[in-house]
Short mmCIF file of C-alpha atoms in Angstrom, two decimals:
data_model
loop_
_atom_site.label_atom_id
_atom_site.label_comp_id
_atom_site.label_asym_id
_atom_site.label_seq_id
_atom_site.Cartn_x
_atom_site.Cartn_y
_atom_site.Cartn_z
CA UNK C 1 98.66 74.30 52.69
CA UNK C 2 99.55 75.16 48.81
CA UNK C 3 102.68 72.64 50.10
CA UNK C 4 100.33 70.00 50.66
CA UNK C 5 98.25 70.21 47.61
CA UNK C 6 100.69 70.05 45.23
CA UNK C 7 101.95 66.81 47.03
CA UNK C 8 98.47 65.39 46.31
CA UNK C 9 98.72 66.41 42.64
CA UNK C 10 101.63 64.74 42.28
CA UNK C 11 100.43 61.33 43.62
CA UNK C 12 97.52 61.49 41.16
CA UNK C 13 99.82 62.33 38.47
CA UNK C 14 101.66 58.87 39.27
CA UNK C 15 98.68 56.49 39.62
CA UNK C 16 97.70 58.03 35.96
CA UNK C 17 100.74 57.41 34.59
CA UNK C 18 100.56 53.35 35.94
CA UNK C 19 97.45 53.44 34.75
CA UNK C 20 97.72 54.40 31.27
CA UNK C 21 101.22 51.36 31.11
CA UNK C 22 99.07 48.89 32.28
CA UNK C 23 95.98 49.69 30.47
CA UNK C 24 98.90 49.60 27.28
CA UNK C 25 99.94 46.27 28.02
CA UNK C 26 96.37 44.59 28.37
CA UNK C 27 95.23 45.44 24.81
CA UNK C 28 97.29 42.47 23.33
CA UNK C 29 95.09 39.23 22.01
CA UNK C 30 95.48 35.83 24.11
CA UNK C 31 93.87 32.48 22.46
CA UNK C 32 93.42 30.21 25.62
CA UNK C 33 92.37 26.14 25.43
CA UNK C 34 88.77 25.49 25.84
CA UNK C 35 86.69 22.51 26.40
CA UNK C 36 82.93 21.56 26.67
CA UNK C 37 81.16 18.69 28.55
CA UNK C 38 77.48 18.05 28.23
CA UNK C 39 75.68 15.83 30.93
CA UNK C 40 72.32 14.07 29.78
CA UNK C 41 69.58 13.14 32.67
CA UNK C 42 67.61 9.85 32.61
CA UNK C 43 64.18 10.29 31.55
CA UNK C 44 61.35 11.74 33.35
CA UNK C 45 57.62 10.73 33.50
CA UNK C 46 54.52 11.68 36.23
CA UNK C 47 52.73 8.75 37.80
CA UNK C 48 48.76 9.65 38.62
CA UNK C 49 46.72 9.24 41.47
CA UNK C 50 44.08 6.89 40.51
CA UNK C 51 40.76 6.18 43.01
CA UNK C 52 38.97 3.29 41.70
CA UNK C 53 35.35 2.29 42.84
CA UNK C 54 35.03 -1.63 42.15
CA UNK C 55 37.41 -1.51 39.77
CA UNK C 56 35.80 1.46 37.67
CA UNK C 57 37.29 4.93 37.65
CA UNK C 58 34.18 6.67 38.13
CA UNK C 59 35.32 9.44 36.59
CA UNK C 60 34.12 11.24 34.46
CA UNK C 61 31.18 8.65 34.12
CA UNK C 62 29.86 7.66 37.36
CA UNK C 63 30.14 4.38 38.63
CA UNK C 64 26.63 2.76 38.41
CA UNK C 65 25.91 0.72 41.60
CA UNK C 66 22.95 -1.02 40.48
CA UNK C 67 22.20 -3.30 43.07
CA UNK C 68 21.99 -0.14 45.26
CA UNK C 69 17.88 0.33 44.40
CA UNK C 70 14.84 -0.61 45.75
CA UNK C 71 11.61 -0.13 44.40
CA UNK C 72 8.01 0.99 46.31
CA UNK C 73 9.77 1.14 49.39
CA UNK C 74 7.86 2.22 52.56
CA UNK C 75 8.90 3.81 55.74
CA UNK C 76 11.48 1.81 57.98
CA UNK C 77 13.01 -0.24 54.99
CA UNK C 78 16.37 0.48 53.57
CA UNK C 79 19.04 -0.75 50.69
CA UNK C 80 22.79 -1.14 51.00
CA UNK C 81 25.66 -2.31 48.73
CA UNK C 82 29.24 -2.65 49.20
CA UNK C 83 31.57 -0.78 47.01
CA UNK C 84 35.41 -1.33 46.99
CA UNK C 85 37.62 1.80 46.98
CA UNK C 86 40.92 0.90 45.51
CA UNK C 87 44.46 3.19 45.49
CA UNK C 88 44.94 2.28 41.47
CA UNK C 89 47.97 4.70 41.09
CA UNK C 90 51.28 5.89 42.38
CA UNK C 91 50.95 7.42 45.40
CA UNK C 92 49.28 7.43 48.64
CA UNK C 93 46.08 9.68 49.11
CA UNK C 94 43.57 10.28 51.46
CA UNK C 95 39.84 10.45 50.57
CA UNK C 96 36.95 12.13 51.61
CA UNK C 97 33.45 11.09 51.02
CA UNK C 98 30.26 13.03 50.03
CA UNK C 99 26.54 12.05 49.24
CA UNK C 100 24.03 13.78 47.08
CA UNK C 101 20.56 12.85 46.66
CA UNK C 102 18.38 13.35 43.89
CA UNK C 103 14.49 13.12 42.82
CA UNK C 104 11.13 13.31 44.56
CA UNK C 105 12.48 10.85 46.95
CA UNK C 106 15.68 13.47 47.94
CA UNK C 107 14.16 15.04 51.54
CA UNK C 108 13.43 11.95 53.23
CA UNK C 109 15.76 9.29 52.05
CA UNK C 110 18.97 8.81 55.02
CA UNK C 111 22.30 8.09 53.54
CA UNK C 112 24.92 6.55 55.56
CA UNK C 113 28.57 5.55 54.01
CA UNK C 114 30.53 3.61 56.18
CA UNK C 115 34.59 2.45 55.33
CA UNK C 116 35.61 -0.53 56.69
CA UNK C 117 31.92 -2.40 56.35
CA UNK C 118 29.74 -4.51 54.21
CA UNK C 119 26.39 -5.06 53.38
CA UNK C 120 23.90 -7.45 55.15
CA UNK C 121 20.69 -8.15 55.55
CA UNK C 122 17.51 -8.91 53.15
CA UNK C 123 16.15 -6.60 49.96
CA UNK C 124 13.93 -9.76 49.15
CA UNK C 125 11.64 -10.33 51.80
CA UNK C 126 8.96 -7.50 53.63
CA UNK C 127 10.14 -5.64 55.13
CA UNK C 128 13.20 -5.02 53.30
CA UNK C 129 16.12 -4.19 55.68
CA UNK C 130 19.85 -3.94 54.07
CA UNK C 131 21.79 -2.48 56.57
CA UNK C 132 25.94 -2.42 57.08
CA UNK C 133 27.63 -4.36 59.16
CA UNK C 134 30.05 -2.10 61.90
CA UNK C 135 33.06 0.48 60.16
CA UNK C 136 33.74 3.64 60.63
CA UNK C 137 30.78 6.82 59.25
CA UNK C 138 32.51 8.62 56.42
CA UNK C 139 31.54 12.48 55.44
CA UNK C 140 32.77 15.19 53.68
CA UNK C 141 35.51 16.29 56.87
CA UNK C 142 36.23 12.84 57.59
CA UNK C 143 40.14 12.17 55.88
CA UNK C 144 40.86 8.17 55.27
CA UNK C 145 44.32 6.77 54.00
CA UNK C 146 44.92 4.75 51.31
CA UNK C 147 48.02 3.57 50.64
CA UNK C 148 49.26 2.20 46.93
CA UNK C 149 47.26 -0.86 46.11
CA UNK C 150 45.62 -0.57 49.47
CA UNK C 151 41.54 -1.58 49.05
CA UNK C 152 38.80 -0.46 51.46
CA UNK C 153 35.73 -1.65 51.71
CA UNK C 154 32.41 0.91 51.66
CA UNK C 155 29.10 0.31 52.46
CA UNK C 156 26.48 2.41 51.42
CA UNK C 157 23.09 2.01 52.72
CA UNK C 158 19.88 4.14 51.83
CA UNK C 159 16.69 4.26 53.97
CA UNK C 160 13.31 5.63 54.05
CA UNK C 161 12.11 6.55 57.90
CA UNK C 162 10.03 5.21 59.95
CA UNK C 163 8.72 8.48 60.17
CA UNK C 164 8.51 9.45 56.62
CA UNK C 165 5.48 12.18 55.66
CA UNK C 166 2.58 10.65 54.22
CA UNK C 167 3.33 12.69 51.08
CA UNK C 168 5.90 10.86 49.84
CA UNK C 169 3.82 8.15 48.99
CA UNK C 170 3.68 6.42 45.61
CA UNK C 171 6.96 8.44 44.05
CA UNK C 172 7.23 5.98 41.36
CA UNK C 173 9.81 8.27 39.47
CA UNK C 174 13.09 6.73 40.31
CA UNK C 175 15.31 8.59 42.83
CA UNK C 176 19.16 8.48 43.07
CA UNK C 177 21.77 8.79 45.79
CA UNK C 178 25.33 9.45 44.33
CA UNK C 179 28.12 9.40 46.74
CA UNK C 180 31.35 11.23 45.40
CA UNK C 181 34.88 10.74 46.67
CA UNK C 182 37.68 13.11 46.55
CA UNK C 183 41.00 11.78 46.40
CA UNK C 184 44.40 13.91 47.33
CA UNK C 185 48.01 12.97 47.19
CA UNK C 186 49.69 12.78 50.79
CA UNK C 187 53.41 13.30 50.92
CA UNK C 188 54.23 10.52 53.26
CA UNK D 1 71.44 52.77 73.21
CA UNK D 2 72.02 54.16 69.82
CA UNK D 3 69.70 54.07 66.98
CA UNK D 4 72.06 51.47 65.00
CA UNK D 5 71.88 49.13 67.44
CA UNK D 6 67.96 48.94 68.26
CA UNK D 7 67.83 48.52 64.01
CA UNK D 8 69.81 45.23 64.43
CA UNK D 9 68.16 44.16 67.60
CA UNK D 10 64.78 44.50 65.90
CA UNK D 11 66.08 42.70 62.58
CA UNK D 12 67.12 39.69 64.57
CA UNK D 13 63.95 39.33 66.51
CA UNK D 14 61.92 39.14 62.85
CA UNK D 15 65.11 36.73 61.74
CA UNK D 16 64.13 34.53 65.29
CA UNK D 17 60.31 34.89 64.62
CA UNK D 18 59.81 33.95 61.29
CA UNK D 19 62.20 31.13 61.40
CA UNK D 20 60.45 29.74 63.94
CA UNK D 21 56.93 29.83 62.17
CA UNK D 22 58.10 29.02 59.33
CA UNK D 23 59.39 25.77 60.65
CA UNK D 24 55.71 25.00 62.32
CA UNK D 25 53.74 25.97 58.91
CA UNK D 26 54.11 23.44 56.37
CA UNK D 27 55.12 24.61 53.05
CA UNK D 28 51.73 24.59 50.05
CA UNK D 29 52.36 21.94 48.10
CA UNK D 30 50.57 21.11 44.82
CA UNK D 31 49.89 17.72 45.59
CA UNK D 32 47.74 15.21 42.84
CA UNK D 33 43.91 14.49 43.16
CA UNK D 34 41.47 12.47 41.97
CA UNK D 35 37.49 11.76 42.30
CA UNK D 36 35.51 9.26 41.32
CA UNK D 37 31.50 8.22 41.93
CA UNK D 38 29.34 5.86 42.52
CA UNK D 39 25.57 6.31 41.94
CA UNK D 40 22.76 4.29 42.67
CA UNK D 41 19.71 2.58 40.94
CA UNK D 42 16.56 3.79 41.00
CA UNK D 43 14.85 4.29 44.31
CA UNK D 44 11.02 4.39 44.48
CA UNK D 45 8.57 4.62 47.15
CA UNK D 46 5.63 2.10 47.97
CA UNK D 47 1.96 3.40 49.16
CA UNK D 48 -0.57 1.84 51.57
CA UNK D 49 -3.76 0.53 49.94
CA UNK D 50 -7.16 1.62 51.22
CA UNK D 51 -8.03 -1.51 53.69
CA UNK D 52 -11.11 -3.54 53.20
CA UNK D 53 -13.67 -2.86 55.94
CA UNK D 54 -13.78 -4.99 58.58
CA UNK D 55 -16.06 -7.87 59.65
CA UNK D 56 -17.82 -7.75 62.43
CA UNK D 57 -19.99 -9.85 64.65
CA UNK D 58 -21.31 -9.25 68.13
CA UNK D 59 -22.11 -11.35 71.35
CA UNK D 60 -25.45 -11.69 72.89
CA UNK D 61 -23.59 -9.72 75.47
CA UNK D 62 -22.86 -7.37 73.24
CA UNK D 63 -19.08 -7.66 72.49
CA UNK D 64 -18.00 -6.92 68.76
CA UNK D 65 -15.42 -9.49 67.19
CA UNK D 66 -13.80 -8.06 64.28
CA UNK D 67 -11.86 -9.00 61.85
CA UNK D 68 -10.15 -7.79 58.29
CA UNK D 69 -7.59 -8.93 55.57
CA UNK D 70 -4.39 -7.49 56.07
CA UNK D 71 -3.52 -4.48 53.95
CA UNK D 72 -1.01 -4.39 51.11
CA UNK D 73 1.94 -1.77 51.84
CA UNK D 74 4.79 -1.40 49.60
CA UNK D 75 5.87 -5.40 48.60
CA UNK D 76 4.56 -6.31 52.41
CA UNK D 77 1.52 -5.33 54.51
CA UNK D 78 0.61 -2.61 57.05
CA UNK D 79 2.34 -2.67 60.23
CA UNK D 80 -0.57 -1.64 62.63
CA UNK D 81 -4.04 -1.37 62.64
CA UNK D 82 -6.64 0.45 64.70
CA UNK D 83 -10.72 -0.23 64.71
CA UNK D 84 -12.37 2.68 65.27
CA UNK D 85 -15.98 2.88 66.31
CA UNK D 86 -18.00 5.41 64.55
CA UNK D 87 -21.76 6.79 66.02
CA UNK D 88 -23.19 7.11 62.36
CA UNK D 89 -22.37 5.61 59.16
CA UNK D 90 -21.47 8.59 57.88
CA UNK D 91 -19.80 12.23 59.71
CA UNK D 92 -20.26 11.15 63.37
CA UNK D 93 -17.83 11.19 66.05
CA UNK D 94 -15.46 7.93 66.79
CA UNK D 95 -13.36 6.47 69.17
CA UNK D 96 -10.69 3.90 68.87
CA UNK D 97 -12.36 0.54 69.64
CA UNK D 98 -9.43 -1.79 69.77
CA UNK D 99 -5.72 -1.95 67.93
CA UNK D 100 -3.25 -4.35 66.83
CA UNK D 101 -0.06 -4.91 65.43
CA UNK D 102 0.23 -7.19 62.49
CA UNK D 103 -0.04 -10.16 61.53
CA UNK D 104 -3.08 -10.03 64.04
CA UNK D 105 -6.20 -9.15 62.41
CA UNK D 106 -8.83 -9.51 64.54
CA UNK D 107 -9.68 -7.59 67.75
CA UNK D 108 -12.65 -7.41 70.13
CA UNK D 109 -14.70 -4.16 71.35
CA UNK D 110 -16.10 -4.65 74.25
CA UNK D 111 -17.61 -0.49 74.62
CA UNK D 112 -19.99 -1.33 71.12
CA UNK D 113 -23.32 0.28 72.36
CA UNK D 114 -25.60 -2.32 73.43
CA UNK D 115 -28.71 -1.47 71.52
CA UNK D 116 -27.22 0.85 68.83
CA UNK D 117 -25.94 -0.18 65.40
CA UNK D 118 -22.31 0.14 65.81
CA UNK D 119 -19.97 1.29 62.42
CA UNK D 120 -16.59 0.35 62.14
CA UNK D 121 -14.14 1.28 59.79
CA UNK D 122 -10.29 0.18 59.81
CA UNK D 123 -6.87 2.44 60.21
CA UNK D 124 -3.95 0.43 58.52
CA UNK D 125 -0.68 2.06 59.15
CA UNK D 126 2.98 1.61 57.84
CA UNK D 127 5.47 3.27 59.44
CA UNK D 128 4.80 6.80 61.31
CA UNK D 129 2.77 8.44 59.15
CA UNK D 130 1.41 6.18 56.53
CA UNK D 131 -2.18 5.27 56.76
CA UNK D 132 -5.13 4.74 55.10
CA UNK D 133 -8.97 4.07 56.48
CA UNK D 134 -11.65 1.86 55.00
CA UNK D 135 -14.97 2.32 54.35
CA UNK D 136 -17.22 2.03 57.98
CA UNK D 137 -19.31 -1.37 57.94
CA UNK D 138 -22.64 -1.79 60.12
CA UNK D 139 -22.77 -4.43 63.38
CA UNK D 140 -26.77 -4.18 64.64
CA UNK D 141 -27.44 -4.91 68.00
CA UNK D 142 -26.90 -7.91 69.65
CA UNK D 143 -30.63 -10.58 69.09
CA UNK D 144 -31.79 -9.27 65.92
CA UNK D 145 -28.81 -9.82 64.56
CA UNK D 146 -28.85 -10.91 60.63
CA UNK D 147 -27.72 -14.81 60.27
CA UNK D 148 -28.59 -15.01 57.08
CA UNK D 149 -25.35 -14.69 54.29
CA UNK D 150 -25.52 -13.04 51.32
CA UNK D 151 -26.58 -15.59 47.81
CA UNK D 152 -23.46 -14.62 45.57
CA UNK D 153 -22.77 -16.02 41.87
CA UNK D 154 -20.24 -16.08 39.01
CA UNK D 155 -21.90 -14.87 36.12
CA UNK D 156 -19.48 -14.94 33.43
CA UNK D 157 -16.73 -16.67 33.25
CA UNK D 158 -18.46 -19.64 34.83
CA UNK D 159 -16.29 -22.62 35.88
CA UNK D 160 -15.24 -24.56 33.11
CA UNK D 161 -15.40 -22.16 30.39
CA UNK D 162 -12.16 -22.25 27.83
CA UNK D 163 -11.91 -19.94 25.15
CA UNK D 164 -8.82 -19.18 22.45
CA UNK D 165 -6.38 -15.86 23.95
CA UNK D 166 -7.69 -14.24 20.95
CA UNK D 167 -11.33 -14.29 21.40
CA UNK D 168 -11.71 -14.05 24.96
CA UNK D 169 -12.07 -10.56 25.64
CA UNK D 170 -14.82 -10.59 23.10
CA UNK D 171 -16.30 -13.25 25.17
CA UNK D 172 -16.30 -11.40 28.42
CA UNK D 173 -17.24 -8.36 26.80
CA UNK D 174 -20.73 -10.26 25.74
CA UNK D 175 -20.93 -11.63 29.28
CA UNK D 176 -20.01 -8.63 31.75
CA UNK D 177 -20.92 -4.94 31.44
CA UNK D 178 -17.88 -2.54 30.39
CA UNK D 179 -15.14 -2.10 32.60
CA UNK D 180 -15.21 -5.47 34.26
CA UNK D 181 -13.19 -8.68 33.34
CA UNK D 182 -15.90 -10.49 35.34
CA UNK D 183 -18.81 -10.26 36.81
CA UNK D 184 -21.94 -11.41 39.15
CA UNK D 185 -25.07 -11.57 41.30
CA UNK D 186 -25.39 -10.93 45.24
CA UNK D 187 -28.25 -10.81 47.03
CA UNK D 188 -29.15 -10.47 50.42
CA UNK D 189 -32.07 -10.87 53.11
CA UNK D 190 -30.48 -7.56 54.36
CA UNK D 191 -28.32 -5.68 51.90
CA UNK D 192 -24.59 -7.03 50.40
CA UNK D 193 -22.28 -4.40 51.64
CA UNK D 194 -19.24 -5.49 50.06
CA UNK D 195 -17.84 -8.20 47.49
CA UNK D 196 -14.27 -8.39 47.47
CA UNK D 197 -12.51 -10.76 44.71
CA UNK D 198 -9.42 -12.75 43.74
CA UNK D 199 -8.14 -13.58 40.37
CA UNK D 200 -5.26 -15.39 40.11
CA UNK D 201 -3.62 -16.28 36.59
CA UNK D 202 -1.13 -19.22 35.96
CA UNK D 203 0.65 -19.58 33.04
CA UNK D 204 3.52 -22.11 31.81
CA UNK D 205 3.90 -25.89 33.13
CA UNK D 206 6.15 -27.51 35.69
CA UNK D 207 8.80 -25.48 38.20
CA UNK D 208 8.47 -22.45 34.86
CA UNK D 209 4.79 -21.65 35.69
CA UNK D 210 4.20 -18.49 36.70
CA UNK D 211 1.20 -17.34 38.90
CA UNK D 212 0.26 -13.95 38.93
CA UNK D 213 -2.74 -11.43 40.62
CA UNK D 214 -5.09 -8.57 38.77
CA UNK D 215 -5.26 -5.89 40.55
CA UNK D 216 -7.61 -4.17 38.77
CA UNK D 217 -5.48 -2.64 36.61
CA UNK D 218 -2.65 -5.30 35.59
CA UNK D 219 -1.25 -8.51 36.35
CA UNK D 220 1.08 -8.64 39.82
CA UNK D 221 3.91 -10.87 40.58
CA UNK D 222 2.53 -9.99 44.30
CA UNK D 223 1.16 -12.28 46.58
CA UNK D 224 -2.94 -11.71 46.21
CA UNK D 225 -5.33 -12.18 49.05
CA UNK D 226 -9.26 -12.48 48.91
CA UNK D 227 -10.22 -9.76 51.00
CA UNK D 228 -7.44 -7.49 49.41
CA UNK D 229 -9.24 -6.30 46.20
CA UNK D 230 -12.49 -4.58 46.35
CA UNK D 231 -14.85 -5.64 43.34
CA UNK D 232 -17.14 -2.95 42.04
CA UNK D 233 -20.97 -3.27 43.62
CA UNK D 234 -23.63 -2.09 41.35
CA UNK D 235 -27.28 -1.22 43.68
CA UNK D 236 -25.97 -4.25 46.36
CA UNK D 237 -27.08 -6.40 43.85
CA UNK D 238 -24.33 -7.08 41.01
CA UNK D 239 -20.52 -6.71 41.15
CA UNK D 240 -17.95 -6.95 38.43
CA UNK D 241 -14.11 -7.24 38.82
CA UNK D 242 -12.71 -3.81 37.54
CA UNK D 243 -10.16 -3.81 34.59
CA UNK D 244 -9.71 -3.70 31.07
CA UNK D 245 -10.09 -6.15 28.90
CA UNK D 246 -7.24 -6.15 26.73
CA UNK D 247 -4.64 -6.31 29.76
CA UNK D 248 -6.75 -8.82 31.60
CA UNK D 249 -6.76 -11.23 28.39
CA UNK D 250 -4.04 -10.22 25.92
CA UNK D 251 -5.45 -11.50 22.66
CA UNK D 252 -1.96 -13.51 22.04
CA UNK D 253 -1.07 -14.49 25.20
CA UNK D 254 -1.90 -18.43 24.85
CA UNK D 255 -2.35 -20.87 27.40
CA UNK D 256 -3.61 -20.20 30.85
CA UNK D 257 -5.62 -21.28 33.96
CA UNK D 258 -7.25 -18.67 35.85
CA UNK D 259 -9.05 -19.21 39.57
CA UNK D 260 -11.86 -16.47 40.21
CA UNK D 261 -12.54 -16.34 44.06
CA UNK D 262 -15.37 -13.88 45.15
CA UNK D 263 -16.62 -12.95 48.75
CA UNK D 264 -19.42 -11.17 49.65
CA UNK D 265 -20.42 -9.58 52.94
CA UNK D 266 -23.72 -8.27 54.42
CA UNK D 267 -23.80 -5.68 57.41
CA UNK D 268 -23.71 -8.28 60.13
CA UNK D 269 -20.64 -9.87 58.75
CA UNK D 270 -22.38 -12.70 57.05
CA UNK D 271 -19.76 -13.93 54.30
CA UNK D 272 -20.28 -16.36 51.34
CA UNK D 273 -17.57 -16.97 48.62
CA UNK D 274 -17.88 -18.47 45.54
CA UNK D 275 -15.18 -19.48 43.09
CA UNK D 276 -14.84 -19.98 39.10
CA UNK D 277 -11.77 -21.78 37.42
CA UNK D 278 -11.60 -21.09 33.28
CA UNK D 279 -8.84 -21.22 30.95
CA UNK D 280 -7.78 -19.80 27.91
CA UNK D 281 -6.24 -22.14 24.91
#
């Protein structure tokens, strides 16, 4: 056993030696060739995702469909317009669509939006009935494509039931019907 | 089997697992949006006006003819209409005599009591829900029935008269009590139980003239109908058109024609009408 240690001792004893030679010879100064490259990108810019109604952006000013109105309307007659949704930007997108009513007129007045439909019908003569002509109903779950300068048309058409309350009567205080739509980017 | 190897059996299950949802759940991306909206003009509703009684005449066998003017609605006229027979002229119980749907305005009642007064007043509807009766009107029983029509005049402004824009409200004012833009006599062997008017303004020359209705309170682009507008009857006996002056006859409006058509009615549905045309300069 005391054999065998001192063997051991003796090996460590070496490697310490070699190490203390080489760690000698590695302290001398060596001035190597360098070189640099630099590599410049093109340039970069974002494109947008632009929604246009009729050409307008609607956004953050509503677009005002004006000849969506009717005045003293009674039950069973209804307005409609058609609106053009445009893909303005850079990508393709999908929109959803969402109506809001407003004014004393809000409870009882129906609001359809249709894609792929326009307006017919009368606002002139009694009884005034707008209406749309076929497409596809449109709400708030419902997902359409538009790809880049792709154009859908919307109708929009606003009624007053048949069986409207005899309460709403004589609401001569404009109402409103804004319909919203919420654009986002698809990947392919 | 020893604890090392269920560790890497277990670590590539979870390596086979999530590889394999994560291939079926599609990464979050931030994609782009945008909105835009669209919002309407102004939407207003329409009313139902209060429908002149009806007319009503009966058959030595007793039937009751009726009819009425139809009843403005919104920019049109009611939809339906229902007659109902009353037992009194006023409270009372009633049943529906008869009904139609427009444009027909006239119905017949065959169930009038034979030798009862029978009172009628009109239901004009619009829609579901929209409705509005008249005021009930008298048919006697059938052989003393009243043949006689009511005497009805134009008091002021008789036919022919022309004033300036600027003085003719003072004009009518001289010639008609307050609160009517014009005014008259009635008179019946029985009573007058209604006078119902028509004044239409036209303004402007050629295919630019504009015609236009009072309706009591204002001048109307709307179509007007005698029958439609219910003058004001003072003790059966005179009757005014209701309005303001100043709107009627805007001191500088200029140059117009206006056509005055009155009607009045007695109980038995005896009708005269009489009609003024004056201008202003």
């Amino acid at each position: 056993m005391a054999r065998r240690g001192r063997a051991t001792k003796g090996w460590a004893a070496l490697a310490l030696a070699g190490g203390l030679v080489l760690g000698a010879g590695s302290q001398g100064t060596f001035a190597f060739w360098s070189d640099t490259d630099t590599v410049a990108s093109g340039s970069f810019t974002t494109g947008r995702l632009d929604l246009t109604v009729d050409g307008a952006q609607g956004n953050p000013t509503a677009y005002a469909a004006t000849n969506l109105a009717l005045a003293t309307m009674v039950p069973g007659e209804s307005v409609a317009a058609t609106l053009t949704v445009r893909n303005a930007g850079d990508a393709p997108f999908t929109f959803r669509a969402s109506a809001t009513k407003a004014g004393d007129l809000a409870t009882p007045l129906v609001v359809e939006v249709l894609a792929g439909s326009t307006q017919t019908g009368d606002d002139a003569t009694y009884p005034r009935t707008e209406g749309c002509s076929g497409g596809t109903p449109l709400s708030p779950t419902t997902a359409t494509r538009l790809d880049v300068a792709a154009s859908l048309t919307l109708c929009v058409k606003v009624s007053l039931p048949f069986e409207t309350a005899d309460t709403f009567q004589s609401k001569t205080t404009p109402s409103t019907v804004s319909v919203a739509l919420a654009a986002t980017q698809v990947a392919a | 089997m020893s604890r090392a190897t269920l560790v890497v059996l277990a670590l590539l299950l979870g390596l086979g697992v999530g590889t394999t949802l994560g291939s079926r759940t599609p990464a979050t991306l931030a994609a782009f949006s945008d909105s835009a909206a669209a919002t309407s003009g102004g939407l207003t509703s329409g009313a139902i006006a209060k429908p002149t009684s009806p007319v009503g005449s009966r058959s030595l066998a007793g039937a009751v003819t009726l009819s009425w003017a139809a009843t403005p609605a919104g920019t049109g006229t009611a939809g339906t209409y229902r007659v109902l027979r009353w037992s009194a002229p006023t409270g009372g119980t009633s049943v529906q005599a008869c009904a139609t749907t427009a444009p027909t305005t006239t119905c017949s009642d065959a169930g009038a009591p034979l030798l009862a007064t029978a009172y009628y007043s009109l239901v004009a509807t619009v829609g579901a829900a929209w409705s509005k009766e008249s005021d009930r009107v008298a048919v006697p029983v059938a052989g003393s029935s009243d043949t006689v029509a009511p005497a009805l005049s134009v008091g002021f402004p008789t036919t022919g008269t022309s004033f300036s824009s600027g003085s003719m409200s003072t004009k009518v004012a001289a010639g008609c009590p307050a609160g009517g833009v014009a005014c008259g006599s009635t008179s019946d062997n029985v009573a007058t139980t209604a006078v119902t008017y028509r004044l239409e303004r036209r303004s402007g020359a050629g295919p630019v003239s504009v015609t236009e209705c009072w309706n009591g309170s204002a001048w109307s682009g709307a179509t007007c109908l005698l029958g439609q507008q219910p003058a004001t009857l003072v003790g059966g006996t005179a009757w005014r058109v209701p309005g303001l002056l100043e709107p009627a006859y805007p001191n500088a409006f200029g140059a117009a024609a206006f056509t005055l058509t009155v009607r009045a009615v007695d109980a038995a549905g005896n009708a005269t009408t009489a009609t003024s045309t004056f201008s202003t300069t």
